[in-house]
PDB file of C-alpha atoms in Angstrom:
ATOM      1  CA  TRP A   1      45.771  -7.009   5.728  1.00 80.00           C
ATOM      2  CA  THR A   2      44.289 -10.167   3.966  1.00 84.00           C
ATOM      3  CA  HIS A   3      46.189 -12.529   6.187  1.00 90.00           C
ATOM      4  CA  VAL A   4      46.125 -10.437   9.301  1.00 93.00           C
ATOM      5  CA  TYR A   5      42.513  -9.726   9.382  1.00 92.00           C
ATOM      6  CA  PRO A   6      41.226 -12.748  10.834  1.00 93.00           C
ATOM      7  CA  GLN A   7      43.616 -12.727  13.844  1.00 94.00           C
ATOM      8  CA  VAL A   8      42.800  -8.873  14.716  1.00 94.00           C
ATOM      9  CA  ARG A   9      39.229  -9.924  14.345  1.00 94.00           C
ATOM     10  CA  LYS A  10      39.766 -12.787  16.717  1.00 94.00           C
ATOM     11  CA  ASP A  11      41.741 -10.956  18.993  1.00 94.00           C
ATOM     12  CA  THR A  12      39.294  -7.741  19.167  1.00 94.00           C
ATOM     13  CA  ARG A  13      35.735  -9.076  19.148  1.00 92.00           C
ATOM     14  CA  GLY A  14      35.525  -9.466  22.738  1.00 92.00           C
ATOM     15  CA  ARG A  15      36.944  -6.175  23.257  1.00 94.00           C
ATOM     16  CA  TYR A  16      34.660  -4.214  21.108  1.00 91.00           C
ATOM     17  CA  PRO A  17      31.381  -6.257  20.693  1.00 88.00           C
ATOM     18  CA  LYS A  18      29.673  -3.303  19.472  1.00 85.00           C
ATOM     19  CA  HIS A  19      31.881  -2.932  16.326  1.00 87.00           C
ATOM     20  CA  PRO A  20      30.583  -5.124  13.305  1.00 87.00           C
ATOM     21  CA  TRP A  21      33.264  -7.767  12.505  1.00 90.00           C
ATOM     22  CA  PRO A  22      32.272  -9.091   9.485  1.00 91.00           C
ATOM     23  CA  GLU A  23      34.058 -12.366   7.978  1.00 90.00           C
ATOM     24  CA  ASP A  24      35.197 -10.598   4.513  1.00 91.00           C
ATOM     25  CA  PRO A  25      35.765  -6.875   5.093  1.00 88.00           C
ATOM     26  CA  PHE A  26      36.569  -5.879   1.567  1.00 89.00           C
ATOM     27  CA  THR A  27      32.771  -6.897   0.515  1.00 91.00           C
ATOM     28  CA  ALA A  28      31.198  -5.815   4.063  1.00 90.00           C
ATOM     29  CA  VAL A  29      28.627  -2.860   3.723  1.00 89.00           C
ATOM     30  CA  ALA A  30      29.378  -0.053   5.830  1.00 85.00           C
ATOM     31  CA  GLN A  31      26.829   0.601   8.682  1.00 82.00           C
ATOM     32  CA  GLN A  32      25.952   3.604  10.495  1.00 81.00           C
ATOM     33  CA  GLY A  33      25.799   3.695  14.385  1.00 72.00           C
ATOM     34  CA  VAL A  34      26.358   1.296  16.854  1.00 65.00           C
ATOM     35  CA  LYS A  35      24.215  -1.766  18.415  1.00 65.00           C
ATOM     36  CA  ARG A  36      22.697  -0.457  21.376  1.00 69.00           C
ATOM     37  CA  LYS A  37      22.631  -2.724  24.635  1.00 64.00           C
TER      38      LYS A  37
END
């Protein structure tokens, strides 16, 4: 996952803009809900 996540993040950021895509998912704090437009 350490080597795959950067590519997954790059490929899916545009498709799922409401999803938080942290640089380091192992230290990221979980968020509740989604960003509203």
